[in-house]
Amino acid sequence: MNLILFGPPGAGKGTQAEKLVNHFDLPHLSTGNIFRANIKNETPLGKKVKSILDSGKLVPDETVVELVADELDNEKYDNGVIFDGFPRTVGQAKALDQYLEANGKKVDTLVTLDVPEEELVNRILSRGQGRTDDTPEKIKTRLQVYKKETEPVLNYYKEHGIVEEIDGVGNVDEIFDRIKKAVS
Ligand code: AMP
């Protein structure tokens, strides 16, 4: 199963992705985690993307698509994957679909977590992960970028009939139960 976990920053994608990974025994592919690991290890990719992540804007599609295509070549993704934070633009979604199609695969479901904007901001500010992009100003940028560049991905996949909208307000287990129901 190839599943996209979708939603604005602070919607709980990372938390729910971890639960899905355990439940379905699938690998997790978080482009944000990969970028942060590269920044921490001061790799060439990390040096290239650090200021972009710090600004709250998006890494260019070309860089993201190349990274994900390289990653998906790894056989650990043969039986499926939980995408978290990818695709974030319609361009990325189209590139993903092309890649999967060339390998006889497809995105099976996109689960999107609905959370009101004011709760998103409160959640990010209170999660205290020490991320350099978790400041009020950067959160505002990330939400604007989400609306403008990422939300159109929902309409793209709605046309494919694979979108499941989930109420993302509640406790972690309640939300996870809703996702499991929607996916099965
Ligand atoms: P995340 O951990 O998913 O919130 O991602 C943190 C940051 O990494 C984002 O604000 C972007 O700067 C960058 N990033 C992560 N995934 C992507 C993506 N699919 N496309 C572009 N930029 C991304």
JSON list of C-alpha atoms and ligand atoms in Angstrom, two decimals:
[
{"chain": "A", "resi": 1, "resn": "MET", "atom": "CA", "xyz": [0.00, 0.00, 0.00]},
{"chain": "A", "resi": 2, "resn": "ASN", "atom": "CA", "xyz": [1.27, 3.42, -0.98]},
{"chain": "A", "resi": 3, "resn": "LEU", "atom": "CA", "xyz": [-0.32, 5.99, 1.31]},
{"chain": "A", "resi": 4, "resn": "ILE", "atom": "CA", "xyz": [0.12, 9.75, 1.50]},
{"chain": "A", "resi": 5, "resn": "LEU", "atom": "CA", "xyz": [-0.44, 11.37, 4.88]},
{"chain": "A", "resi": 6, "resn": "PHE", "atom": "CA", "xyz": [-1.42, 14.92, 4.09]},
{"chain": "A", "resi": 7, "resn": "GLY", "atom": "CA", "xyz": [-2.34, 18.11, 5.92]},
{"chain": "A", "resi": 8, "resn": "PRO", "atom": "CA", "xyz": [-1.03, 21.49, 7.02]},
{"chain": "A", "resi": 9, "resn": "PRO", "atom": "CA", "xyz": [1.95, 21.93, 9.35]},
{"chain": "A", "resi": 10, "resn": "GLY", "atom": "CA", "xyz": [0.92, 20.96, 12.88]},
{"chain": "A", "resi": 11, "resn": "ALA", "atom": "CA", "xyz": [-1.91, 18.65, 11.75]},
{"chain": "A", "resi": 12, "resn": "GLY", "atom": "CA", "xyz": [-0.24, 15.62, 13.35]},
{"chain": "A", "resi": 13, "resn": "LYS", "atom": "CA", "xyz": [1.18, 13.95, 10.23]},
{"chain": "A", "resi": 14, "resn": "GLY", "atom": "CA", "xyz": [4.40, 12.83, 11.93]},
{"chain": "A", "resi": 15, "resn": "THR", "atom": "CA", "xyz": [2.59, 11.37, 14.96]},
{"chain": "A", "resi": 16, "resn": "GLN", "atom": "CA", "xyz": [0.03, 9.50, 12.87]},
{"chain": "A", "resi": 17, "resn": "ALA", "atom": "CA", "xyz": [2.68, 8.37, 10.38]},
{"chain": "A", "resi": 18, "resn": "GLU", "atom": "CA", "xyz": [4.55, 6.62, 13.20]},
{"chain": "A", "resi": 19, "resn": "LYS", "atom": "CA", "xyz": [1.40, 4.79, 14.26]},
{"chain": "A", "resi": 20, "resn": "LEU", "atom": "CA", "xyz": [0.59, 3.78, 10.68]},
{"chain": "A", "resi": 21, "resn": "VAL", "atom": "CA", "xyz": [4.13, 2.54, 10.14]},
{"chain": "A", "resi": 22, "resn": "ASN", "atom": "CA", "xyz": [3.81, 0.24, 13.18]},
{"chain": "A", "resi": 23, "resn": "HIS", "atom": "CA", "xyz": [0.30, -0.89, 12.36]},
{"chain": "A", "resi": 24, "resn": "PHE", "atom": "CA", "xyz": [0.85, -1.71, 8.68]},
{"chain": "A", "resi": 25, "resn": "ASP", "atom": "CA", "xyz": [4.55, -2.58, 9.01]},
{"chain": "A", "resi": 26, "resn": "LEU", "atom": "CA", "xyz": [5.44, -0.17, 6.20]},
{"chain": "A", "resi": 27, "resn": "PRO", "atom": "CA", "xyz": [8.44, 2.17, 5.90]},
{"chain": "A", "resi": 28, "resn": "HIS", "atom": "CA", "xyz": [8.04, 5.87, 6.60]},
{"chain": "A", "resi": 29, "resn": "LEU", "atom": "CA", "xyz": [9.27, 8.43, 4.07]},
{"chain": "A", "resi": 30, "resn": "SER", "atom": "CA", "xyz": [9.34, 11.95, 5.51]},
{"chain": "A", "resi": 31, "resn": "THR", "atom": "CA", "xyz": [11.13, 14.42, 3.26]},
{"chain": "A", "resi": 32, "resn": "GLY", "atom": "CA", "xyz": [11.32, 16.89, 6.17]},
{"chain": "A", "resi": 33, "resn": "ASN", "atom": "CA", "xyz": [13.10, 14.29, 8.34]},
{"chain": "A", "resi": 34, "resn": "ILE", "atom": "CA", "xyz": [15.53, 13.48, 5.51]},
{"chain": "A", "resi": 35, "resn": "PHE", "atom": "CA", "xyz": [16.33, 17.19, 5.02]},
{"chain": "A", "resi": 36, "resn": "ARG", "atom": "CA", "xyz": [16.83, 17.74, 8.77]},
{"chain": "A", "resi": 37, "resn": "ALA", "atom": "CA", "xyz": [19.16, 14.71, 8.99]},
{"chain": "A", "resi": 38, "resn": "ASN", "atom": "CA", "xyz": [21.20, 16.07, 6.07]},
{"chain": "A", "resi": 39, "resn": "ILE", "atom": "CA", "xyz": [21.40, 19.50, 7.70]},
{"chain": "A", "resi": 40, "resn": "LYS", "atom": "CA", "xyz": [22.52, 17.95, 10.99]},
{"chain": "A", "resi": 41, "resn": "ASN", "atom": "CA", "xyz": [25.21, 15.90, 9.22]},
{"chain": "A", "resi": 42, "resn": "GLU", "atom": "CA", "xyz": [26.28, 18.90, 7.13]},
{"chain": "A", "resi": 43, "resn": "THR", "atom": "CA", "xyz": [26.03, 16.97, 3.85]},
{"chain": "A", "resi": 44, "resn": "PRO", "atom": "CA", "xyz": [26.06, 18.84, 0.50]},
{"chain": "A", "resi": 45, "resn": "LEU", "atom": "CA", "xyz": [22.25, 18.45, 0.34]},
{"chain": "A", "resi": 46, "resn": "GLY", "atom": "CA", "xyz": [21.96, 19.74, 3.90]},
{"chain": "A", "resi": 47, "resn": "LYS", "atom": "CA", "xyz": [24.03, 22.82, 3.07]},
{"chain": "A", "resi": 48, "resn": "LYS", "atom": "CA", "xyz": [21.89, 23.45, 0.00]},
{"chain": "A", "resi": 49, "resn": "VAL", "atom": "CA", "xyz": [18.54, 23.31, 1.81]},
{"chain": "A", "resi": 50, "resn": "LYS", "atom": "CA", "xyz": [19.29, 24.71, 5.29]},
{"chain": "A", "resi": 51, "resn": "SER", "atom": "CA", "xyz": [18.34, 28.31, 4.59]},
{"chain": "A", "resi": 52, "resn": "ILE", "atom": "CA", "xyz": [15.18, 27.19, 2.77]},
{"chain": "A", "resi": 53, "resn": "LEU", "atom": "CA", "xyz": [13.99, 25.11, 5.73]},
{"chain": "A", "resi": 54, "resn": "ASP", "atom": "CA", "xyz": [14.87, 27.98, 8.10]},
{"chain": "A", "resi": 55, "resn": "SER", "atom": "CA", "xyz": [12.70, 30.32, 6.02]},
{"chain": "A", "resi": 56, "resn": "GLY", "atom": "CA", "xyz": [9.65, 28.03, 6.04]},
{"chain": "A", "resi": 57, "resn": "LYS", "atom": "CA", "xyz": [9.50, 27.99, 2.24]},
{"chain": "A", "resi": 58, "resn": "LEU", "atom": "CA", "xyz": [9.65, 24.92, -0.02]},
{"chain": "A", "resi": 59, "resn": "VAL", "atom": "CA", "xyz": [12.73, 23.19, -1.37]},
{"chain": "A", "resi": 60, "resn": "PRO", "atom": "CA", "xyz": [12.56, 23.28, -5.22]},
{"chain": "A", "resi": 61, "resn": "ASP", "atom": "CA", "xyz": [10.63, 20.42, -6.81]},
{"chain": "A", "resi": 62, "resn": "GLU", "atom": "CA", "xyz": [13.64, 19.22, -8.77]},
{"chain": "A", "resi": 63, "resn": "THR", "atom": "CA", "xyz": [15.67, 18.61, -5.60]},
{"chain": "A", "resi": 64, "resn": "VAL", "atom": "CA", "xyz": [12.78, 16.96, -3.76]},
{"chain": "A", "resi": 65, "resn": "VAL", "atom": "CA", "xyz": [11.80, 14.70, -6.66]},
{"chain": "A", "resi": 66, "resn": "GLU", "atom": "CA", "xyz": [15.37, 13.53, -7.20]},
{"chain": "A", "resi": 67, "resn": "LEU", "atom": "CA", "xyz": [15.73, 12.79, -3.49]},
{"chain": "A", "resi": 68, "resn": "VAL", "atom": "CA", "xyz": [12.49, 10.81, -3.32]},
{"chain": "A", "resi": 69, "resn": "ALA", "atom": "CA", "xyz": [13.16, 8.88, -6.54]},
{"chain": "A", "resi": 70, "resn": "ASP", "atom": "CA", "xyz": [16.61, 7.85, -5.23]},
{"chain": "A", "resi": 71, "resn": "GLU", "atom": "CA", "xyz": [15.09, 6.86, -1.91]},
{"chain": "A", "resi": 72, "resn": "LEU", "atom": "CA", "xyz": [12.25, 4.84, -3.50]},
{"chain": "A", "resi": 73, "resn": "ASP", "atom": "CA", "xyz": [14.80, 2.82, -5.48]},
{"chain": "A", "resi": 74, "resn": "ASN", "atom": "CA", "xyz": [15.65, 1.18, -2.16]},
{"chain": "A", "resi": 75, "resn": "GLU", "atom": "CA", "xyz": [14.02, -2.26, -2.00]},
{"chain": "A", "resi": 76, "resn": "LYS", "atom": "CA", "xyz": [12.65, -1.61, 1.48]},
{"chain": "A", "resi": 77, "resn": "TYR", "atom": "CA", "xyz": [9.86, 0.36, -0.22]},
{"chain": "A", "resi": 78, "resn": "ASP", "atom": "CA", "xyz": [8.88, -2.51, -2.54]},
{"chain": "A", "resi": 79, "resn": "ASN", "atom": "CA", "xyz": [5.77, -3.42, -0.54]},
{"chain": "A", "resi": 80, "resn": "GLY", "atom": "CA", "xyz": [4.61, 0.13, 0.00]},
{"chain": "A", "resi": 81, "resn": "VAL", "atom": "CA", "xyz": [5.34, 3.30, 1.92]},
{"chain": "A", "resi": 82, "resn": "ILE", "atom": "CA", "xyz": [3.79, 5.97, 4.13]},
{"chain": "A", "resi": 83, "resn": "PHE", "atom": "CA", "xyz": [4.63, 9.37, 2.59]},
{"chain": "A", "resi": 84, "resn": "ASP", "atom": "CA", "xyz": [4.67, 12.20, 5.13]},
{"chain": "A", "resi": 85, "resn": "GLY", "atom": "CA", "xyz": [5.22, 15.78, 3.95]},
{"chain": "A", "resi": 86, "resn": "PHE", "atom": "CA", "xyz": [5.48, 14.69, 0.32]},
{"chain": "A", "resi": 87, "resn": "PRO", "atom": "CA", "xyz": [4.17, 15.52, -2.27]},
{"chain": "A", "resi": 88, "resn": "ARG", "atom": "CA", "xyz": [3.80, 19.20, -1.39]},
{"chain": "A", "resi": 89, "resn": "THR", "atom": "CA", "xyz": [3.17, 20.62, -4.87]},
{"chain": "A", "resi": 90, "resn": "VAL", "atom": "CA", "xyz": [1.16, 19.43, -7.87]},
{"chain": "A", "resi": 91, "resn": "GLY", "atom": "CA", "xyz": [4.49, 19.12, -9.73]},
{"chain": "A", "resi": 92, "resn": "GLN", "atom": "CA", "xyz": [5.78, 16.72, -7.09]},
{"chain": "A", "resi": 93, "resn": "ALA", "atom": "CA", "xyz": [2.52, 14.75, -7.18]},
{"chain": "A", "resi": 94, "resn": "LYS", "atom": "CA", "xyz": [2.74, 14.35, -10.95]},
{"chain": "A", "resi": 95, "resn": "ALA", "atom": "CA", "xyz": [6.38, 13.29, -10.74]},
{"chain": "A", "resi": 96, "resn": "LEU", "atom": "CA", "xyz": [5.52, 10.75, -8.04]},
{"chain": "A", "resi": 97, "resn": "ASP", "atom": "CA", "xyz": [2.67, 9.31, -10.10]},
{"chain": "A", "resi": 98, "resn": "GLN", "atom": "CA", "xyz": [4.95, 8.98, -13.12]},
{"chain": "A", "resi": 99, "resn": "TYR", "atom": "CA", "xyz": [7.63, 7.27, -11.08]},
{"chain": "A", "resi": 100, "resn": "LEU", "atom": "CA", "xyz": [5.16, 4.82, -9.53]},
{"chain": "A", "resi": 101, "resn": "GLU", "atom": "CA", "xyz": [3.46, 4.11, -12.84]},
{"chain": "A", "resi": 102, "resn": "ALA", "atom": "CA", "xyz": [6.78, 3.29, -14.46]},
{"chain": "A", "resi": 103, "resn": "ASN", "atom": "CA", "xyz": [7.21, 0.71, -11.70]},
{"chain": "A", "resi": 104, "resn": "GLY", "atom": "CA", "xyz": [3.69, -0.71, -12.04]},
{"chain": "A", "resi": 105, "resn": "LYS", "atom": "CA", "xyz": [2.48, 0.99, -8.87]},
{"chain": "A", "resi": 106, "resn": "LYS", "atom": "CA", "xyz": [0.21, 3.86, -7.82]},
{"chain": "A", "resi": 107, "resn": "VAL", "atom": "CA", "xyz": [-0.79, 5.99, -4.83]},
{"chain": "A", "resi": 108, "resn": "ASP", "atom": "CA", "xyz": [-3.60, 4.00, -3.20]},
{"chain": "A", "resi": 109, "resn": "THR", "atom": "CA", "xyz": [-4.96, 6.53, -0.72]},
{"chain": "A", "resi": 110, "resn": "LEU", "atom": "CA", "xyz": [-4.34, 10.07, 0.42]},
{"chain": "A", "resi": 111, "resn": "VAL", "atom": "CA", "xyz": [-5.42, 10.71, 4.01]},
{"chain": "A", "resi": 112, "resn": "THR", "atom": "CA", "xyz": [-5.76, 14.39, 4.84]},
{"chain": "A", "resi": 113, "resn": "LEU", "atom": "CA", "xyz": [-6.03, 15.62, 8.42]},
{"chain": "A", "resi": 114, "resn": "ASP", "atom": "CA", "xyz": [-8.40, 18.57, 8.95]},
{"chain": "A", "resi": 115, "resn": "VAL", "atom": "CA", "xyz": [-7.46, 20.86, 11.83]},
{"chain": "A", "resi": 116, "resn": "PRO", "atom": "CA", "xyz": [-8.58, 24.51, 12.32]},
{"chain": "A", "resi": 117, "resn": "GLU", "atom": "CA", "xyz": [-5.83, 27.03, 11.73]},
{"chain": "A", "resi": 118, "resn": "GLU", "atom": "CA", "xyz": [-5.67, 28.46, 15.26]},
{"chain": "A", "resi": 119, "resn": "GLU", "atom": "CA", "xyz": [-5.23, 24.98, 16.68]},
{"chain": "A", "resi": 120, "resn": "LEU", "atom": "CA", "xyz": [-2.39, 24.31, 14.22]},
{"chain": "A", "resi": 121, "resn": "VAL", "atom": "CA", "xyz": [-0.45, 27.31, 15.48]},
{"chain": "A", "resi": 122, "resn": "ASN", "atom": "CA", "xyz": [-1.03, 26.37, 19.14]},
{"chain": "A", "resi": 123, "resn": "ARG", "atom": "CA", "xyz": [0.04, 22.77, 18.52]},
{"chain": "A", "resi": 124, "resn": "ILE", "atom": "CA", "xyz": [3.26, 23.77, 16.76]},
{"chain": "A", "resi": 125, "resn": "LEU", "atom": "CA", "xyz": [4.17, 26.32, 19.42]},
{"chain": "A", "resi": 126, "resn": "SER", "atom": "CA", "xyz": [3.51, 23.84, 22.23]},
{"chain": "A", "resi": 127, "resn": "ARG", "atom": "CA", "xyz": [5.23, 20.79, 20.72]},
{"chain": "A", "resi": 128, "resn": "GLY", "atom": "CA", "xyz": [8.61, 22.22, 21.65]},
{"chain": "A", "resi": 129, "resn": "GLN", "atom": "CA", "xyz": [10.71, 20.18, 19.21]},
{"chain": "A", "resi": 130, "resn": "GLY", "atom": "CA", "xyz": [13.25, 22.97, 19.00]},
{"chain": "A", "resi": 131, "resn": "ARG", "atom": "CA", "xyz": [12.84, 23.26, 15.24]},
{"chain": "A", "resi": 132, "resn": "THR", "atom": "CA", "xyz": [14.26, 26.49, 13.82]},
{"chain": "A", "resi": 133, "resn": "ASP", "atom": "CA", "xyz": [11.08, 26.88, 11.74]},
{"chain": "A", "resi": 134, "resn": "ASP", "atom": "CA", "xyz": [8.71, 26.61, 14.72]},
{"chain": "A", "resi": 135, "resn": "THR", "atom": "CA", "xyz": [8.56, 30.35, 15.49]},
{"chain": "A", "resi": 136, "resn": "PRO", "atom": "CA", "xyz": [5.29, 32.36, 15.08]},
{"chain": "A", "resi": 137, "resn": "GLU", "atom": "CA", "xyz": [6.63, 34.19, 12.02]},
{"chain": "A", "resi": 138, "resn": "LYS", "atom": "CA", "xyz": [7.89, 31.01, 10.27]},
{"chain": "A", "resi": 139, "resn": "ILE", "atom": "CA", "xyz": [4.68, 29.17, 11.12]},
{"chain": "A", "resi": 140, "resn": "LYS", "atom": "CA", "xyz": [2.76, 31.95, 9.36]},
{"chain": "A", "resi": 141, "resn": "THR", "atom": "CA", "xyz": [4.97, 31.52, 6.26]},
{"chain": "A", "resi": 142, "resn": "ARG", "atom": "CA", "xyz": [4.56, 27.72, 6.34]},
{"chain": "A", "resi": 143, "resn": "LEU", "atom": "CA", "xyz": [0.75, 28.03, 6.55]},
{"chain": "A", "resi": 144, "resn": "GLN", "atom": "CA", "xyz": [0.71, 30.50, 3.65]},
{"chain": "A", "resi": 145, "resn": "VAL", "atom": "CA", "xyz": [2.92, 28.20, 1.58]},
{"chain": "A", "resi": 146, "resn": "TYR", "atom": "CA", "xyz": [0.63, 25.29, 2.44]},
{"chain": "A", "resi": 147, "resn": "LYS", "atom": "CA", "xyz": [-2.46, 27.13, 1.23]},
{"chain": "A", "resi": 148, "resn": "LYS", "atom": "CA", "xyz": [-0.92, 28.42, -1.94]},
{"chain": "A", "resi": 149, "resn": "GLU", "atom": "CA", "xyz": [1.31, 25.57, -3.11]},
{"chain": "A", "resi": 150, "resn": "THR", "atom": "CA", "xyz": [0.32, 22.42, -1.22]},
{"chain": "A", "resi": 151, "resn": "GLU", "atom": "CA", "xyz": [-3.47, 22.50, -0.91]},
{"chain": "A", "resi": 152, "resn": "PRO", "atom": "CA", "xyz": [-3.90, 22.20, -4.73]},
{"chain": "A", "resi": 153, "resn": "VAL", "atom": "CA", "xyz": [-2.43, 18.68, -4.39]},
{"chain": "A", "resi": 154, "resn": "LEU", "atom": "CA", "xyz": [-5.71, 17.73, -2.69]},
{"chain": "A", "resi": 155, "resn": "ASN", "atom": "CA", "xyz": [-7.77, 18.67, -5.72]},
{"chain": "A", "resi": 156, "resn": "TYR", "atom": "CA", "xyz": [-5.33, 16.85, -7.97]},
{"chain": "A", "resi": 157, "resn": "TYR", "atom": "CA", "xyz": [-5.84, 13.60, -6.04]},
{"chain": "A", "resi": 158, "resn": "LYS", "atom": "CA", "xyz": [-9.58, 14.23, -5.56]},
{"chain": "A", "resi": 159, "resn": "GLU", "atom": "CA", "xyz": [-9.82, 13.91, -9.32]},
{"chain": "A", "resi": 160, "resn": "HIS", "atom": "CA", "xyz": [-8.27, 10.44, -8.90]},
{"chain": "A", "resi": 161, "resn": "GLY", "atom": "CA", "xyz": [-10.93, 9.61, -6.29]},
{"chain": "A", "resi": 162, "resn": "ILE", "atom": "CA", "xyz": [-8.46, 8.51, -3.61]},
{"chain": "A", "resi": 163, "resn": "VAL", "atom": "CA", "xyz": [-8.82, 11.27, -0.97]},
{"chain": "A", "resi": 164, "resn": "GLU", "atom": "CA", "xyz": [-10.04, 10.45, 2.56]},
{"chain": "A", "resi": 165, "resn": "GLU", "atom": "CA", "xyz": [-10.71, 13.52, 4.71]},
{"chain": "A", "resi": 166, "resn": "ILE", "atom": "CA", "xyz": [-10.26, 12.87, 8.42]},
{"chain": "A", "resi": 167, "resn": "ASP", "atom": "CA", "xyz": [-11.23, 15.07, 11.36]},
{"chain": "A", "resi": 168, "resn": "GLY", "atom": "CA", "xyz": [-7.80, 15.75, 12.87]},
{"chain": "A", "resi": 169, "resn": "VAL", "atom": "CA", "xyz": [-9.12, 17.13, 16.17]},
{"chain": "A", "resi": 170, "resn": "GLY", "atom": "CA", "xyz": [-9.19, 14.78, 19.15]},
{"chain": "A", "resi": 171, "resn": "ASN", "atom": "CA", "xyz": [-6.72, 12.55, 20.90]},
{"chain": "A", "resi": 172, "resn": "VAL", "atom": "CA", "xyz": [-4.02, 10.69, 19.01]},
{"chain": "A", "resi": 173, "resn": "ASP", "atom": "CA", "xyz": [-5.71, 7.27, 19.29]},
{"chain": "A", "resi": 174, "resn": "GLU", "atom": "CA", "xyz": [-9.13, 8.55, 18.25]},
{"chain": "A", "resi": 175, "resn": "ILE", "atom": "CA", "xyz": [-7.65, 10.12, 15.15]},
{"chain": "A", "resi": 176, "resn": "PHE", "atom": "CA", "xyz": [-5.68, 6.97, 14.39]},
{"chain": "A", "resi": 177, "resn": "ASP", "atom": "CA", "xyz": [-8.91, 4.89, 14.61]},
{"chain": "A", "resi": 178, "resn": "ARG", "atom": "CA", "xyz": [-10.54, 7.24, 12.09]},
{"chain": "A", "resi": 179, "resn": "ILE", "atom": "CA", "xyz": [-7.59, 6.80, 9.73]},
{"chain": "A", "resi": 180, "resn": "LYS", "atom": "CA", "xyz": [-7.61, 3.00, 10.05]},
{"chain": "A", "resi": 181, "resn": "LYS", "atom": "CA", "xyz": [-11.33, 2.93, 9.23]},
{"chain": "A", "resi": 182, "resn": "ALA", "atom": "CA", "xyz": [-10.85, 5.17, 6.21]},
{"chain": "A", "resi": 183, "resn": "VAL", "atom": "CA", "xyz": [-7.94, 3.13, 4.87]},
{"chain": "A", "resi": 184, "resn": "SER", "atom": "CA", "xyz": [-9.43, -0.35, 5.30]},
{"chain": "B", "resi": 1, "resn": "AMP", "atom": "P1", "xyz": [8.16, 19.04, 7.46]},
{"chain": "B", "resi": 1, "resn": "AMP", "atom": "O1", "xyz": [9.03, 18.32, 8.44]},
{"chain": "B", "resi": 1, "resn": "AMP", "atom": "O2", "xyz": [7.38, 18.10, 6.58]},
{"chain": "B", "resi": 1, "resn": "AMP", "atom": "O3", "xyz": [7.28, 20.06, 8.13]},
{"chain": "B", "resi": 1, "resn": "AMP", "atom": "O4", "xyz": [9.14, 19.84, 6.48]},
{"chain": "B", "resi": 1, "resn": "AMP", "atom": "C1", "xyz": [9.97, 20.86, 6.97]},
{"chain": "B", "resi": 1, "resn": "AMP", "atom": "C2", "xyz": [10.49, 21.72, 5.85]},
{"chain": "B", "resi": 1, "resn": "AMP", "atom": "O5", "xyz": [11.24, 20.91, 4.93]},
{"chain": "B", "resi": 1, "resn": "AMP", "atom": "C3", "xyz": [9.43, 22.41, 4.99]},
{"chain": "B", "resi": 1, "resn": "AMP", "atom": "O6", "xyz": [8.98, 23.64, 5.56]},
{"chain": "B", "resi": 1, "resn": "AMP", "atom": "C4", "xyz": [10.19, 22.62, 3.68]},
{"chain": "B", "resi": 1, "resn": "AMP", "atom": "O7", "xyz": [11.11, 23.69, 3.79]},
{"chain": "B", "resi": 1, "resn": "AMP", "atom": "C5", "xyz": [11.01, 21.34, 3.59]},
{"chain": "B", "resi": 1, "resn": "AMP", "atom": "N1", "xyz": [10.27, 20.26, 2.90]},
{"chain": "B", "resi": 1, "resn": "AMP", "atom": "C6", "xyz": [9.89, 19.07, 3.43]},
{"chain": "B", "resi": 1, "resn": "AMP", "atom": "N2", "xyz": [9.25, 18.30, 2.52]},
{"chain": "B", "resi": 1, "resn": "AMP", "atom": "C7", "xyz": [9.20, 19.05, 1.38]},
{"chain": "B", "resi": 1, "resn": "AMP", "atom": "C8", "xyz": [8.64, 18.84, 0.10]},
{"chain": "B", "resi": 1, "resn": "AMP", "atom": "N3", "xyz": [7.98, 17.70, -0.21]},
{"chain": "B", "resi": 1, "resn": "AMP", "atom": "N4", "xyz": [8.78, 19.83, -0.82]},
{"chain": "B", "resi": 1, "resn": "AMP", "atom": "C9", "xyz": [9.44, 20.97, -0.54]},
{"chain": "B", "resi": 1, "resn": "AMP", "atom": "N5", "xyz": [9.98, 21.25, 0.66]},
{"chain": "B", "resi": 1, "resn": "AMP", "atom": "C10", "xyz": [9.86, 20.30, 1.62]}
]
